[in-house]
Coordinates of C-alpha atoms and ligand atoms in Angstrom, one line a residue:
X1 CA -30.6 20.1 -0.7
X2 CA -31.1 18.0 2.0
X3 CA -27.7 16.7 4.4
X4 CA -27.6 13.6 3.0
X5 CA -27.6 14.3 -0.6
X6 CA -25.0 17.0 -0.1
X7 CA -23.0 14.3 1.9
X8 CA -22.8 12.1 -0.7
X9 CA -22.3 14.7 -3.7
X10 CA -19.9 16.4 -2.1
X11 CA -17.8 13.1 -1.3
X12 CA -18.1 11.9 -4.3
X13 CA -16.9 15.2 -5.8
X14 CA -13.7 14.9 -3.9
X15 CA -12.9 11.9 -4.6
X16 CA -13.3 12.5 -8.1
X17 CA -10.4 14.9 -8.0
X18 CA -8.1 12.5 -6.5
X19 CA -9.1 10.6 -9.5
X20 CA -10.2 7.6 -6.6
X21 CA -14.0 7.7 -7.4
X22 CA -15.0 4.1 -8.4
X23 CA -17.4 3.1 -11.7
X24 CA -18.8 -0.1 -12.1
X25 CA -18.3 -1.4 -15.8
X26 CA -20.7 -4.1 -16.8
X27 CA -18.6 -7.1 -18.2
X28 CA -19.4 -10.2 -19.6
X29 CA -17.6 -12.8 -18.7
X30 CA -17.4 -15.0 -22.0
X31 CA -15.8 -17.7 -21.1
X32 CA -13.7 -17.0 -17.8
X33 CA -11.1 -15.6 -20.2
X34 CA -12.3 -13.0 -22.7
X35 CA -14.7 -10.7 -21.7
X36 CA -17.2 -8.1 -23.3
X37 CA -16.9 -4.5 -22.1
X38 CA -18.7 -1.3 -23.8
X39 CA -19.4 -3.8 -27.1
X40 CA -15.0 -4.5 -26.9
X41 CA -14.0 -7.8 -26.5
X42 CA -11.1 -8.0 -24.5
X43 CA -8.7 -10.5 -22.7
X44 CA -8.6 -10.2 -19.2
X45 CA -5.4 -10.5 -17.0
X46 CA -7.8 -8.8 -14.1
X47 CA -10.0 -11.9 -13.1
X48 CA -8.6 -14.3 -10.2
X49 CA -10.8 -17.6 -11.6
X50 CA -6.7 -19.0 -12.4
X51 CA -7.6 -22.3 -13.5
X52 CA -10.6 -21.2 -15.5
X53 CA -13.4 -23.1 -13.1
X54 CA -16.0 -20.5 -13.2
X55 CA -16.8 -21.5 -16.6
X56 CA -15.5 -25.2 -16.6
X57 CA -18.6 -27.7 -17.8
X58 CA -18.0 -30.3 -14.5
X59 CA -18.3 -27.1 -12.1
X60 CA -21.2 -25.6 -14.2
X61 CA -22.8 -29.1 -14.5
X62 CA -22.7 -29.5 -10.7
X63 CA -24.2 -26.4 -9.6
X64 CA -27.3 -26.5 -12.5
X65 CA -27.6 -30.2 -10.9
X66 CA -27.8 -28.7 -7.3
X67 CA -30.5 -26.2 -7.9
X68 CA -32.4 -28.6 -9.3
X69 CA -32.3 -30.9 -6.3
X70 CA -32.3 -28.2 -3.3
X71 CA -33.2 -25.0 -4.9
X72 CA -31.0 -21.8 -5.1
X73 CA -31.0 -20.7 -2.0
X74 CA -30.2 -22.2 1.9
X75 CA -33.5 -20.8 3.3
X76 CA -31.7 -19.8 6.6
X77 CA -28.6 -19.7 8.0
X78 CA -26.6 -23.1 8.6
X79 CA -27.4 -23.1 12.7
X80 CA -31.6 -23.0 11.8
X81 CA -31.9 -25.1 8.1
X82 CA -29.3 -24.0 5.9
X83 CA -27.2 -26.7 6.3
X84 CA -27.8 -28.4 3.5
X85 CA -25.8 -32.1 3.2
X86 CA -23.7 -30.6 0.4
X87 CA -21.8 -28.2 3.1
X88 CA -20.1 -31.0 5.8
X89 CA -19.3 -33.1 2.0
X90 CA -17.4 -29.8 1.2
X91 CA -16.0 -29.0 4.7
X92 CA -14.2 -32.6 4.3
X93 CA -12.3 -31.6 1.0
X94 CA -11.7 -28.5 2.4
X95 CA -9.8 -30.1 5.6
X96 CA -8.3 -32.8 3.5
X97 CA -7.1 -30.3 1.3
X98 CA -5.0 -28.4 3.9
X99 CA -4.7 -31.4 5.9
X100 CA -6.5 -30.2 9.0
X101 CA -9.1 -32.1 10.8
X102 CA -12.1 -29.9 10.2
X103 CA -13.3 -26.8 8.3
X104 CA -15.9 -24.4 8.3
X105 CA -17.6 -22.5 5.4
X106 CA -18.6 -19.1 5.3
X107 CA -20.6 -17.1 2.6
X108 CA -17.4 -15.4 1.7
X109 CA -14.0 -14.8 2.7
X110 CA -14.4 -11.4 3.9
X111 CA -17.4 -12.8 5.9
X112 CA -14.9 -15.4 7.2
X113 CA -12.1 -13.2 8.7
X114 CA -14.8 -10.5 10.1
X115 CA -16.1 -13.6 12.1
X116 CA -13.4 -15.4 13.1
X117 CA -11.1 -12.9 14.2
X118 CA -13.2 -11.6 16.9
X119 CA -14.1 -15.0 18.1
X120 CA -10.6 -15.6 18.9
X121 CA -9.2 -12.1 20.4
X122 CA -11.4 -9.2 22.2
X123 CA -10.4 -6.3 24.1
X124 CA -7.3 -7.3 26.4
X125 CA -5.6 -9.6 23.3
X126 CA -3.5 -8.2 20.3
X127 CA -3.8 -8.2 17.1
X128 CA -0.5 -8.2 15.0
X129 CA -1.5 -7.7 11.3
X130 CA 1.0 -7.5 7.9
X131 CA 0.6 -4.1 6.6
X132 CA -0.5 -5.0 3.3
X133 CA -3.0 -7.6 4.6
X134 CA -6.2 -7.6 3.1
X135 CA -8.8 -5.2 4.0
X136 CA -10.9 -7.9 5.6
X137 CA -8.6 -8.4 8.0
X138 CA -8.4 -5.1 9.5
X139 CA -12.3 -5.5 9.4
X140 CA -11.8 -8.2 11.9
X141 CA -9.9 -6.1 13.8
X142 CA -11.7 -3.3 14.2
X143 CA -15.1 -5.9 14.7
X144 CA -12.9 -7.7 17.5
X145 CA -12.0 -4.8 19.4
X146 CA -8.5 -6.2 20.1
X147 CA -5.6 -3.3 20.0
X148 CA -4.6 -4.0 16.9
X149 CA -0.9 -3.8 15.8
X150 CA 0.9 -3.4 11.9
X151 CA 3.4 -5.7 11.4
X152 CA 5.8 -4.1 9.2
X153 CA 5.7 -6.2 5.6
X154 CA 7.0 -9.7 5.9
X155 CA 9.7 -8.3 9.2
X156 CA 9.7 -11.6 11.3
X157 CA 12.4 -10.0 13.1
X158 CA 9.8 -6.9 14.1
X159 CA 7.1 -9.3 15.1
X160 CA 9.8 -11.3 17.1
X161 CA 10.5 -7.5 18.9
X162 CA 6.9 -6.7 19.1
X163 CA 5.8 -10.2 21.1
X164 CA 9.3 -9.7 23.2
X165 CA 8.0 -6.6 24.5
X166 CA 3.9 -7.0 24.3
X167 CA 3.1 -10.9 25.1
X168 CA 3.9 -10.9 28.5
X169 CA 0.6 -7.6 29.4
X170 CA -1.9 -9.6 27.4
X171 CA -4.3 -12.6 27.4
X172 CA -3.8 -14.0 24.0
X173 CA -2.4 -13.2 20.5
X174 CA -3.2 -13.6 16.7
X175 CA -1.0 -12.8 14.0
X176 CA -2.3 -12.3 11.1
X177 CA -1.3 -12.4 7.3
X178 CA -1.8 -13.3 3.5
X179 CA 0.1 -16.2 2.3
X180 CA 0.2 -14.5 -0.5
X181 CA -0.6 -11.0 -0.7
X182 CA -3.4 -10.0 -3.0
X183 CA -2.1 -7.1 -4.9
X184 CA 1.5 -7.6 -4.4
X185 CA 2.1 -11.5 -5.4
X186 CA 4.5 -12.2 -3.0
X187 CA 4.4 -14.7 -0.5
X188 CA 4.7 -14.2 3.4
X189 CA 7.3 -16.2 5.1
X190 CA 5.2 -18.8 6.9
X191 CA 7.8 -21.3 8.1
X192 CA 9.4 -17.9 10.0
X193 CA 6.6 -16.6 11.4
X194 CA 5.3 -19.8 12.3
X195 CA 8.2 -20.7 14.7
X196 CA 8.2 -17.1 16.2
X197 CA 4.5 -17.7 16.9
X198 CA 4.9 -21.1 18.4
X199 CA 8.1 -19.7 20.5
X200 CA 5.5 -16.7 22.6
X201 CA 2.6 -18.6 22.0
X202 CA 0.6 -16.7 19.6
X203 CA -1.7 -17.9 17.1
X204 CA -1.1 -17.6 13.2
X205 CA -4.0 -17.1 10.7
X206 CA -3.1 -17.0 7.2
X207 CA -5.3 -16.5 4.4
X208 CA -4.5 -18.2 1.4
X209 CA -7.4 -16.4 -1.0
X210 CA -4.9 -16.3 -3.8
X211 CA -2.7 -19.6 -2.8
X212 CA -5.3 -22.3 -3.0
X213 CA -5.5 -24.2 -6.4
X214 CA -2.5 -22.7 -7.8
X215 CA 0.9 -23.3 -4.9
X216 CA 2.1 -26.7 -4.3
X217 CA 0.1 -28.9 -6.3
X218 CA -3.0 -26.8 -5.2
X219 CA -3.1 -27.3 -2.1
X220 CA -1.8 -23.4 -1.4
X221 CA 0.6 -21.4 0.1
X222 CA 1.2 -22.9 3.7
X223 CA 2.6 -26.1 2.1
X224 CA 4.9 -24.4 0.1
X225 CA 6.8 -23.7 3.4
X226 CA 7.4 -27.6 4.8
X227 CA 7.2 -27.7 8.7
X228 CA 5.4 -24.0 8.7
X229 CA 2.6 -24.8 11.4
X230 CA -0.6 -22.8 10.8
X231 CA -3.2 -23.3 12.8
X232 CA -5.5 -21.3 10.9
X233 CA -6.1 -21.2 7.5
X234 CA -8.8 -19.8 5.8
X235 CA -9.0 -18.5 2.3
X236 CA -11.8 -18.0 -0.4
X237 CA -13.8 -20.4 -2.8
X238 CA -14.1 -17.7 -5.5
X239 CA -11.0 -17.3 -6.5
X240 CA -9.2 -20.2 -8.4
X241 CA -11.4 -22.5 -6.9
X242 CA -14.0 -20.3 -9.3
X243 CA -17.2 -20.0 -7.4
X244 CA -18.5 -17.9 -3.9
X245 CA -18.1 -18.8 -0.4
X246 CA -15.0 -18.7 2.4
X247 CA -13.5 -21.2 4.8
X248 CA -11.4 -21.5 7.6
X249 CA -9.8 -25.2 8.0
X250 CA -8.1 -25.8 11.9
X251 CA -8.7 -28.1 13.7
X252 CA -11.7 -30.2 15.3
X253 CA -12.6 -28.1 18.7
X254 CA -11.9 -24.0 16.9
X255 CA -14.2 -25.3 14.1
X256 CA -16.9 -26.3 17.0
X257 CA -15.8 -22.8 18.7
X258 CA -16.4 -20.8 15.4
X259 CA -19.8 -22.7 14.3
X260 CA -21.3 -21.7 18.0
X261 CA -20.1 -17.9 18.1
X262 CA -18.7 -16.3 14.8
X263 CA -21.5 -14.0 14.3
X264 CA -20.9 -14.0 10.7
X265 CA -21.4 -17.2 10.8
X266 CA -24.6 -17.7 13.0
X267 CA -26.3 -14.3 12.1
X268 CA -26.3 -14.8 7.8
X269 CA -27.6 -17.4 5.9
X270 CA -25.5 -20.3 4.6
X271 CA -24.2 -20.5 1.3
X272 CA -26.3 -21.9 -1.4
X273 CA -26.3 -25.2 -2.3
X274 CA -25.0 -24.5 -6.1
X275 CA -21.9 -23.0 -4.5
X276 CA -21.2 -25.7 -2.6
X277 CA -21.4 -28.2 -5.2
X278 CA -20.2 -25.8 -7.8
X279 CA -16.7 -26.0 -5.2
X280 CA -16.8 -29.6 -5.2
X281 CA -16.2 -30.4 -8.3
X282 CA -13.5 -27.4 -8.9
X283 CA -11.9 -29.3 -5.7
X284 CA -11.9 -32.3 -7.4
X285 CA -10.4 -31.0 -10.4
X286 CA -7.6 -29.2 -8.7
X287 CA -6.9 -32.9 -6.6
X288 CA -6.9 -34.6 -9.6
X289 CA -5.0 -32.3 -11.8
X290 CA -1.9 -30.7 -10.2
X291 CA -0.7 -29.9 -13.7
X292 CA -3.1 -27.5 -14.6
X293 CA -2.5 -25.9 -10.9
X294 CA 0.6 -25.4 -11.9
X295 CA -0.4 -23.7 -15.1
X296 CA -0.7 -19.7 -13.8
X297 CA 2.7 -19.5 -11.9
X298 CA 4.1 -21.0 -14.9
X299 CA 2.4 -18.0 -17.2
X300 CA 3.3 -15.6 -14.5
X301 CA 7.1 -16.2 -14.3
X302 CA 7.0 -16.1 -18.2
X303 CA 5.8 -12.7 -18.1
X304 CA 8.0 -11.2 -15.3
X305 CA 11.8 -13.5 -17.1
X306 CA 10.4 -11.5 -20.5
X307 CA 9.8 -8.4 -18.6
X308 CA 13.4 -8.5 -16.2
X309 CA 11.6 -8.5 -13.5
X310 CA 11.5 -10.4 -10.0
X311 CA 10.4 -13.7 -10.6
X312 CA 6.6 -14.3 -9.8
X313 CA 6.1 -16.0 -7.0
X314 CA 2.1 -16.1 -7.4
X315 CA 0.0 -16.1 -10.2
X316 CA -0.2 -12.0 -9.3
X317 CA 2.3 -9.3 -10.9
X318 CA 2.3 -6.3 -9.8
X319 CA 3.3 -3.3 -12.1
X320 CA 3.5 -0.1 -10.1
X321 CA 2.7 2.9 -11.7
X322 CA 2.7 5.8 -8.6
X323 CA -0.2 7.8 -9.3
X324 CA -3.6 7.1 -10.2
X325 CA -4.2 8.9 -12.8
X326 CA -0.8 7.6 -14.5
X327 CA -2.8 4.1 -13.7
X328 CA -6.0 4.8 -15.0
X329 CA -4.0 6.0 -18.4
X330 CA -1.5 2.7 -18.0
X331 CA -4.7 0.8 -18.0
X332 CA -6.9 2.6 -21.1
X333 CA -3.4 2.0 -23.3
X334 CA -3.6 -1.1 -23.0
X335 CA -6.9 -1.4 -23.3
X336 CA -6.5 -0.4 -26.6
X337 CA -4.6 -3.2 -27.5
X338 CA -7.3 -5.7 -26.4
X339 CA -5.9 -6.5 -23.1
X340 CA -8.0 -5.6 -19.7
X341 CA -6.0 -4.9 -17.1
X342 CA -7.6 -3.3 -14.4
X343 CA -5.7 -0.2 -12.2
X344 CA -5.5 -0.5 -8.7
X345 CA -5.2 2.5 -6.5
X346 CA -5.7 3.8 -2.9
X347 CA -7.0 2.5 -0.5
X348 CA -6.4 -0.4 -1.8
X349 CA -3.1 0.2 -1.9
X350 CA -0.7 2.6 -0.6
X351 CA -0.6 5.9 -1.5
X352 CA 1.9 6.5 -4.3
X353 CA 1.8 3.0 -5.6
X354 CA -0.9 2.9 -7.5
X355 CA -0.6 -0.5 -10.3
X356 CA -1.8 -2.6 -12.8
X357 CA -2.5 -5.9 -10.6
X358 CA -1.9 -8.6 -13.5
X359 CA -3.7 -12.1 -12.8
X360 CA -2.4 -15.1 -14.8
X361 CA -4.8 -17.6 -15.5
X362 CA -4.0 -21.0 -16.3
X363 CA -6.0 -20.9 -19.8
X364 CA -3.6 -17.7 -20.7
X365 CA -2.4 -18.5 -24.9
X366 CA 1.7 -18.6 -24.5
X367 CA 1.4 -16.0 -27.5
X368 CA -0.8 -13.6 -25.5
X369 CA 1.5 -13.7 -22.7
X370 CA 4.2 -12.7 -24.6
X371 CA 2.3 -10.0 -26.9
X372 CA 1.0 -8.2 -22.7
X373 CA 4.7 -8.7 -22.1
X374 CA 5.2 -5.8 -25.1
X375 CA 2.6 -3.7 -24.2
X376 CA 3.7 -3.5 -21.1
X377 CA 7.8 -3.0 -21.7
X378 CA 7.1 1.3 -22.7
X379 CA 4.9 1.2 -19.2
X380 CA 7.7 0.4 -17.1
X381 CA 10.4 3.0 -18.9
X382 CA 8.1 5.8 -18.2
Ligands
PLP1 C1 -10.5 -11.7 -2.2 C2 -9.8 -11.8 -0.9 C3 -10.6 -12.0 0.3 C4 -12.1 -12.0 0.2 O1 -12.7 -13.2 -0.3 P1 -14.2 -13.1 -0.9 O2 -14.6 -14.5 -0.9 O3 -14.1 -12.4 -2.2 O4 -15.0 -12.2 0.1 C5 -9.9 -12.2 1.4 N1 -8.6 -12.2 1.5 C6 -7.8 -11.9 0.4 C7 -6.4 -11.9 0.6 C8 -8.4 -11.7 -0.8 O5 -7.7 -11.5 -1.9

């Protein structure tokens, strides 16, 4: 056998054990809600479309409209001829949105933080990440060549020790977190960090993939925090906001910065037209409709008073488990009582603490809430 086939055999092999190796399951996504899996039909508490845009007839209407009238795909990337006029429209909602004055979009939010990161800090300039940020974060890092620090999770008081001692040997800083953490549903402190940042003159990125469309009346986790200052925001259009694509909103003269020399940015091709006006209109329906944003915390904090548990602070509940094969059986049980609830385990997430990640969607029945609620009560005793 050739090197590379007994590479990847024998990888695969020991991951298998560890019970980490990784299927693909085809679904169908019915209606943003139920899905088909293996001929089952199932409701999902694993998808992150909270407000149920992915399937919503305005959003679906928009983007069928936009292939019609420029095609399905950008042709190039935005600095050559992909920037179709659908993209600035979008940038402006974006920046109104968090109230910044500009915005840049990205084919996704991972493609967002591996380019902007390493525009901002290089070798010489540190990094300081939350432990549990997400992975594209640490891609960033790693991209940026920036020594790279872990913040211990939500410590302001560590990050206020670490700049004491570290800010005065290098150029420049970026801190880094989620404003809400993707497979833990709590939110990081921004007002805190914020002031520690302004006091040593670092600069604070937080992505708000999971905040935007469902915290304070949409408009996502930073202005849940009043007077938090966040110079960078950036977060994800395929989450709540229901389609592809990522953005980072700051103001006028890093946006002009971060078009010229994010390589992510210049080096792939811009996002298609039908995702840009697929955002649009899920943008206008989250401006207009700040009940319905308000839907999946709502659903969430149902499930976790029913339950005993912390009170959500996200539309994300985490139920840890421990080990992923305890998961993976978690998971099939309820399974077989129609739910989908996909297990999360390492690397994704700590070793130990492998979970089901429950996502509350705004289209969630009360009644099915309540019935997960029970099938979840004998998973927590054991
Ligand atoms: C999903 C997610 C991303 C990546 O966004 P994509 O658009 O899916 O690439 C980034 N950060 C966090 C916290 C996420 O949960």
């Amino acid at each position: 056998m050739n090197s590379l086939q007994s590479f990847a055999e024998g990888k695969l092999a020991a991951l298998e054990t560890r019970s980490l190796r990784r299927t693909l399951a085809p679904t169908h996504r019915v209606d943003g809600l139920w899905v088909e899996r293996d001929g089952q039909r199932l409701l999902s508490f694993s998808c992150n479309d909270y407000l149920g845009l992915s399937h919503h007839p305005a959003v679906k209407a928009a983007a069928a409209q936009a292939i019609e009238t420029y095609g399905v795909g950008s042709g190039a990337s935005r600095l050559v001829t992909g920037d179709h006029p659908l993209m600035s429209a979008l940038e402006g909602r974006l920046a109104d949105l968090k109230g910044t004055e500009a915005a840049c979009v990205f084919g996704s939010g991972y493609l967002t933080n591996a380019g902007v990161i390493p525009t901002l800090v290089g070798p010489g300039d540190l990094l300081i990440a939350d432990e549990l940020a997400h992975a594209c974060i640490w891609a960033g890092g790693r991209l940026s060549g920036a020594e790279t620090l872990r913040l211990r999770h939500n410590d302001v008081g560590h990050l206020e020790e670490i700049l004491t001692t570290r800010r005065g040997e290098v150029r420049r800083v970026l801190v880094a977190t989620d404003g809400v953490f993707s497979m833990d549903g709590d939110l990081a402190p921004l007002d805190r960090l914020s002031a520690v940042c302004r006091a040593h003159d670092a600069w604070l990125l937080s992505d708000d993939a999971h905040g935007i469309g469902v915290l304070a009346d949409g408009r996502g986790s930073a202005h849940v925090f009043p007077g938090a200052d966040i110079p960078l925001q950036m977060g994800t259009l395929s989450k709540a906001v229901g389609g592809y694509g990522g953005y980072l909103c700051a103001s006028r003269a890093v946006i002009d910065l971060i078009k010229t020399r994010a390589r992510t940015f210049v080096y792939s091709t811009g996002l298609p037209p039908a995702s840009a006006a697929a955002a649009i209109a899920a943008l206008d329906i989250i401006a207009r409709d700040p009940a319905l944003c308000a839907l999946p915390l709502t659903k969430a904090q149902a499930f976790t008073s029913a339950l005993g548990l912390p009170a959500a602070q996200s539309a994300i509940v985490p139920v840890v488990i421990g080990e992923a094969d305890a998961a993976l059986a978690a998971s099939r049980r309820l399974r077989e009582q129609g739910f989908l609830v996909v297990p999360i385990r390492p690397p994704t997430v700590p070793e130990g603490t492998a979970r089901l990640r429950i996502a509350f969607s705004a289209a969630h029945p009360d009644d099915q809430v309540a019935r997960l609620a029970a099938a979840v009560r004998p998973l927590l005793a054991a």
